[in-house]
Amino acid sequence: EPEVTQTPSHQVTQMGQEVILRCVPISNHLYFYWYRQILGQKVEFLVSFYNNEISEKSEIFDDQFSVERPDGSNFTLKIRSTKLEDSAMYFCASSEAGWNTGELFFGEGSRLTVL
Amino acid sequence: AQTVTQSQPEMSVQEAETVTLSCTYDTSESNYYLFWYKQPPSRQMILVIRQEAYKQQNATENRFSVNFQKAAKSFSLKISDSQLGDTAMYFCASINTGTASKLTFGTGTRLQVTL
């Protein structure tokens, strides 16, 4: 069964460093998302992406964050200068149909620890 | 703005018994979807069941069913004949149709199925 895969599963970085989290969505999906979950808190929407551009982003997704789909298969989230509060589990998701149906397929997550 | 509230951080049920997980939500929109997602330990979050707000009939997927009370803005999940594999974190989520691409999640309920 096709699934969304994420790498790395866990990354530890120093504050101020750049981090790239990678995701391979399901191959025939057209809509891509990043969510995050700070330990003990809600899963929060970061950004949605369709047709090679951002469709919607939350207030969390500031200038330190960027996304791209460089080669038609990977979908990456970059954090330019990490802060302590960026420590969280980051989930990539994809969907075949429009986001209105909400049927997203999630990866296992990448745990980011900023020291 | 949408909010989703899960008031039960943890629950436990014996195998073969029935358990109900609670969820309330708040939205000013008339058209929306509601979801229950399941996240087993160290696994991907997967969709369990979906309910369209305009449908009065409660959604059912095998042993999983919902009690959708639109006026009360309540959306509980019932798991019948609980199995050990149902042990997971369960997230209630909502999305407004036609206006946004983001799922709004609750904080989750950790369900433990015991022998």
Short mmCIF file of C-alpha atoms in Angstrom, two decimals:
data_model
loop_
_atom_site.label_atom_id
_atom_site.label_comp_id
_atom_site.label_asym_id
_atom_site.label_seq_id
_atom_site.Cartn_x
_atom_site.Cartn_y
_atom_site.Cartn_z
CA GLU A 1 0.00 0.00 0.00
CA PRO A 2 1.45 3.39 -0.95
CA GLU A 3 2.40 5.63 1.90
CA VAL A 4 3.94 8.98 2.66
CA THR A 5 7.54 8.69 3.81
CA GLN A 6 9.50 11.24 5.79
CA THR A 7 13.18 11.67 6.53
CA PRO A 8 14.85 12.04 8.90
CA SER A 9 12.81 10.41 11.60
CA HIS A 10 14.66 12.45 14.22
CA GLN A 11 17.00 15.40 13.87
CA VAL A 12 18.83 17.27 16.57
CA THR A 13 20.18 20.68 15.68
CA GLN A 14 21.64 23.75 17.30
CA MET A 15 19.64 26.93 17.52
CA GLY A 16 20.22 29.12 14.48
CA GLN A 17 21.02 26.24 12.15
CA GLU A 18 19.13 25.48 8.98
CA VAL A 19 17.09 22.30 8.81
CA ILE A 20 15.49 20.58 5.84
CA LEU A 21 12.81 17.98 6.42
CA ARG A 22 12.01 15.76 3.49
CA CYS A 23 8.85 14.04 2.44
CA VAL A 24 7.91 11.75 -0.42
CA PRO A 25 4.15 11.99 -0.94
CA ILE A 26 2.06 9.28 -2.53
CA SER A 27 2.87 9.37 -6.23
CA ASN A 28 -0.49 10.31 -7.74
CA HIS A 29 -1.35 12.88 -5.09
CA LEU A 30 -1.53 16.52 -6.04
CA TYR A 31 -1.97 18.32 -2.73
CA PHE A 32 0.70 18.50 -0.07
CA TYR A 33 0.79 19.73 3.49
CA TRP A 34 2.97 20.22 6.50
CA TYR A 35 1.63 20.06 10.02
CA ARG A 36 3.47 20.13 13.31
CA GLN A 37 2.82 19.03 16.85
CA ILE A 38 4.67 20.49 19.77
CA LEU A 39 4.89 17.93 22.57
CA GLY A 40 1.63 17.78 24.46
CA GLN A 41 -0.12 20.27 22.19
CA LYS A 42 -2.44 20.11 19.21
CA VAL A 43 -1.46 19.16 15.71
CA GLU A 44 -1.24 22.49 13.90
CA PHE A 45 -1.47 23.33 10.24
CA LEU A 46 1.58 25.00 8.72
CA VAL A 47 1.14 25.12 4.97
CA SER A 48 -0.62 23.61 1.98
CA PHE A 49 0.88 23.33 -1.49
CA TYR A 50 -0.66 22.70 -4.87
CA ASN A 51 0.48 23.19 -8.43
CA ASN A 52 3.96 24.19 -7.29
CA GLU A 53 2.83 27.02 -5.09
CA ILE A 54 1.66 27.65 -1.58
CA SER A 55 -2.13 27.59 -1.36
CA GLU A 56 -2.48 28.56 2.25
CA LYS A 57 -0.23 29.09 5.23
CA SER A 58 -0.79 29.66 8.90
CA GLU A 59 0.57 32.44 11.06
CA ILE A 60 3.18 29.99 12.28
CA PHE A 61 4.63 29.74 8.79
CA ASP A 62 6.70 32.91 8.87
CA ASP A 63 9.69 33.96 6.78
CA GLN A 64 11.87 31.36 8.47
CA PHE A 65 9.92 28.60 6.79
CA SER A 66 9.80 27.63 3.14
CA VAL A 67 8.57 24.69 1.12
CA GLU A 68 9.37 23.40 -2.29
CA ARG A 69 8.94 20.41 -4.54
CA PRO A 70 12.29 20.43 -6.30
CA ASP A 71 12.11 17.29 -8.39
CA GLY A 72 8.47 16.30 -8.68
CA SER A 73 8.68 13.67 -5.98
CA ASN A 74 10.17 15.19 -2.84
CA PHE A 75 8.34 17.84 -0.85
CA THR A 76 10.60 19.67 1.56
CA LEU A 77 10.18 21.96 4.51
CA LYS A 78 13.09 24.24 5.28
CA ILE A 79 13.58 26.14 8.48
CA ARG A 80 16.30 28.73 7.86
CA SER A 81 17.35 29.62 11.38
CA THR A 82 15.88 27.29 13.95
CA LYS A 83 14.62 28.48 17.30
CA LEU A 84 14.05 26.50 20.48
CA GLU A 85 10.31 26.76 19.95
CA ASP A 86 10.61 25.00 16.60
CA SER A 87 11.16 21.75 18.48
CA ALA A 88 8.23 19.58 17.47
CA MET A 89 7.09 16.62 15.44
CA TYR A 90 6.59 17.67 11.84
CA PHE A 91 4.10 15.73 9.76
CA CYS A 92 3.94 15.73 6.01
CA ALA A 93 0.67 14.79 4.34
CA SER A 94 -0.69 14.45 0.85
CA SER A 95 -4.08 14.01 -0.74
CA GLU A 96 -5.33 13.01 -4.13
CA ALA A 97 -8.47 15.07 -4.13
CA GLY A 98 -9.01 18.60 -3.03
CA TRP A 99 -8.37 19.53 0.53
CA ASN A 100 -12.05 20.05 1.19
CA THR A 101 -12.53 16.35 1.62
CA GLY A 102 -9.87 16.35 4.30
CA GLU A 103 -8.78 12.82 3.47
CA LEU A 104 -5.12 13.31 4.06
CA PHE A 105 -2.47 10.61 4.15
CA PHE A 106 0.17 11.34 6.74
CA GLY A 107 3.79 10.32 7.12
CA GLU A 108 5.19 9.03 10.38
CA GLY A 109 6.65 12.40 11.21
CA SER A 110 10.08 13.92 11.69
CA ARG A 111 10.97 14.83 15.23
CA LEU A 112 13.02 18.02 15.38
CA THR A 113 14.90 18.88 18.54
CA VAL A 114 16.50 22.31 18.71
CA LEU A 115 19.13 22.77 21.42
CA ALA B 1 -12.09 30.46 13.54
CA GLN B 2 -12.62 26.78 14.13
CA THR B 3 -11.87 25.01 17.36
CA VAL B 4 -11.95 21.34 18.22
CA THR B 5 -11.97 20.11 21.81
CA GLN B 6 -11.27 16.65 23.12
CA SER B 7 -11.82 16.56 26.85
CA GLN B 8 -10.51 13.06 27.50
CA PRO B 9 -6.71 12.94 27.40
CA GLU B 10 -6.62 9.21 28.14
CA MET B 11 -9.05 6.33 28.14
CA SER B 12 -8.84 2.63 28.69
CA VAL B 13 -11.12 -0.17 27.53
CA GLN B 14 -11.03 -3.92 27.78
CA GLU B 15 -10.79 -6.01 24.69
CA ALA B 16 -14.19 -6.73 23.12
CA GLU B 17 -15.84 -3.90 25.00
CA THR B 18 -17.25 -0.68 23.56
CA VAL B 19 -15.74 2.74 24.14
CA THR B 20 -16.84 6.24 23.17
CA LEU B 21 -14.44 9.10 22.60
CA SER B 22 -15.83 12.61 22.89
CA CYS B 23 -15.27 15.60 20.66
CA THR B 24 -16.90 19.00 20.46
CA TYR B 25 -16.22 21.64 17.89
CA ASP B 26 -17.09 25.19 17.11
CA THR B 27 -17.44 26.77 13.70
CA SER B 28 -19.41 29.60 12.17
CA GLU B 29 -19.56 27.84 8.81
CA SER B 30 -22.53 25.85 7.60
CA ASN B 31 -20.59 23.45 5.40
CA TYR B 32 -17.81 21.44 6.93
CA TYR B 33 -16.42 17.96 7.39
CA LEU B 34 -15.53 16.21 10.60
CA PHE B 35 -13.00 13.43 10.98
CA TRP B 36 -11.48 10.99 13.37
CA TYR B 37 -7.84 10.14 12.77
CA LYS B 38 -5.97 7.33 14.50
CA GLN B 39 -2.26 7.40 15.24
CA PRO B 40 -0.89 4.06 16.50
CA PRO B 41 2.41 4.16 18.39
CA SER B 42 5.25 5.06 16.02
CA ARG B 43 2.97 4.85 13.00
CA GLN B 44 1.29 7.20 10.58
CA MET B 45 -1.90 9.01 11.38
CA ILE B 46 -4.67 7.39 9.36
CA LEU B 47 -8.24 8.40 8.67
CA VAL B 48 -10.77 6.32 10.60
CA ILE B 49 -14.05 7.92 9.67
CA ARG B 50 -15.46 11.03 8.05
CA GLN B 51 -18.76 12.87 8.41
CA GLU B 52 -20.16 15.54 6.13
CA ALA B 53 -22.04 18.14 8.14
CA TYR B 54 -24.94 18.27 5.70
CA LYS B 55 -25.64 14.56 6.17
CA GLN B 56 -27.91 13.68 9.03
CA GLN B 57 -27.06 10.00 8.98
CA ASN B 58 -24.19 9.05 11.24
CA ALA B 59 -21.16 7.63 9.45
CA THR B 60 -20.16 4.03 10.10
CA GLU B 61 -17.04 2.10 9.16
CA ASN B 62 -17.12 -1.47 10.40
CA ARG B 63 -16.60 -1.32 14.18
CA PHE B 64 -16.29 2.47 14.16
CA SER B 65 -19.30 4.76 14.21
CA VAL B 66 -19.97 8.35 15.09
CA ASN B 67 -22.70 10.16 16.94
CA PHE B 68 -22.99 13.48 15.15
CA GLN B 69 -25.12 16.02 17.00
CA LYS B 70 -24.99 19.09 14.80
CA ALA B 71 -26.99 21.41 17.03
CA ALA B 72 -24.82 20.52 20.01
CA LYS B 73 -21.66 20.58 17.87
CA SER B 74 -20.71 17.20 19.17
CA PHE B 75 -18.99 14.43 17.24
CA SER B 76 -18.19 11.36 19.30
CA LEU B 77 -16.52 8.18 18.10
CA LYS B 78 -17.76 4.79 19.21
CA ILE B 79 -15.50 1.77 18.88
CA SER B 80 -17.33 -1.53 19.24
CA ASP B 81 -15.69 -4.87 20.01
CA SER B 82 -12.40 -3.14 20.85
CA GLN B 83 -9.25 -4.88 19.71
CA LEU B 84 -5.67 -4.58 20.91
CA GLY B 85 -4.81 -2.99 17.57
CA ASP B 86 -7.13 -0.11 18.39
CA THR B 87 -4.59 1.13 20.92
CA ALA B 88 -3.62 4.54 19.57
CA MET B 89 -3.96 8.25 19.85
CA TYR B 90 -7.25 9.40 18.35
CA PHE B 91 -7.61 12.89 16.95
CA CYS B 92 -10.85 14.62 16.13
CA ALA B 93 -10.54 17.17 13.31
CA SER B 94 -12.63 19.51 11.20
CA ILE B 95 -12.34 21.40 7.96
CA ASN B 96 -14.51 24.07 6.39
CA THR B 97 -15.46 23.32 2.83
CA GLY B 98 -14.71 25.87 0.17
CA THR B 99 -12.88 28.34 2.36
CA ALA B 100 -9.77 26.75 3.77
CA SER B 101 -7.36 23.94 3.18
CA LYS B 102 -6.37 23.23 6.74
CA LEU B 103 -7.57 20.63 9.16
CA THR B 104 -8.13 21.84 12.68
CA PHE B 105 -7.25 19.14 15.21
CA GLY B 106 -8.15 18.48 18.79
CA THR B 107 -5.50 17.61 21.35
CA GLY B 108 -6.15 13.91 21.04
CA THR B 109 -7.30 11.05 23.26
CA ARG B 110 -4.90 8.26 24.04
CA LEU B 111 -6.81 4.97 24.02
CA GLN B 112 -5.38 1.86 25.61
CA VAL B 113 -7.07 -1.45 24.92
CA THR B 114 -6.31 -4.02 27.58
CA LEU B 115 -6.77 -7.77 27.86
#
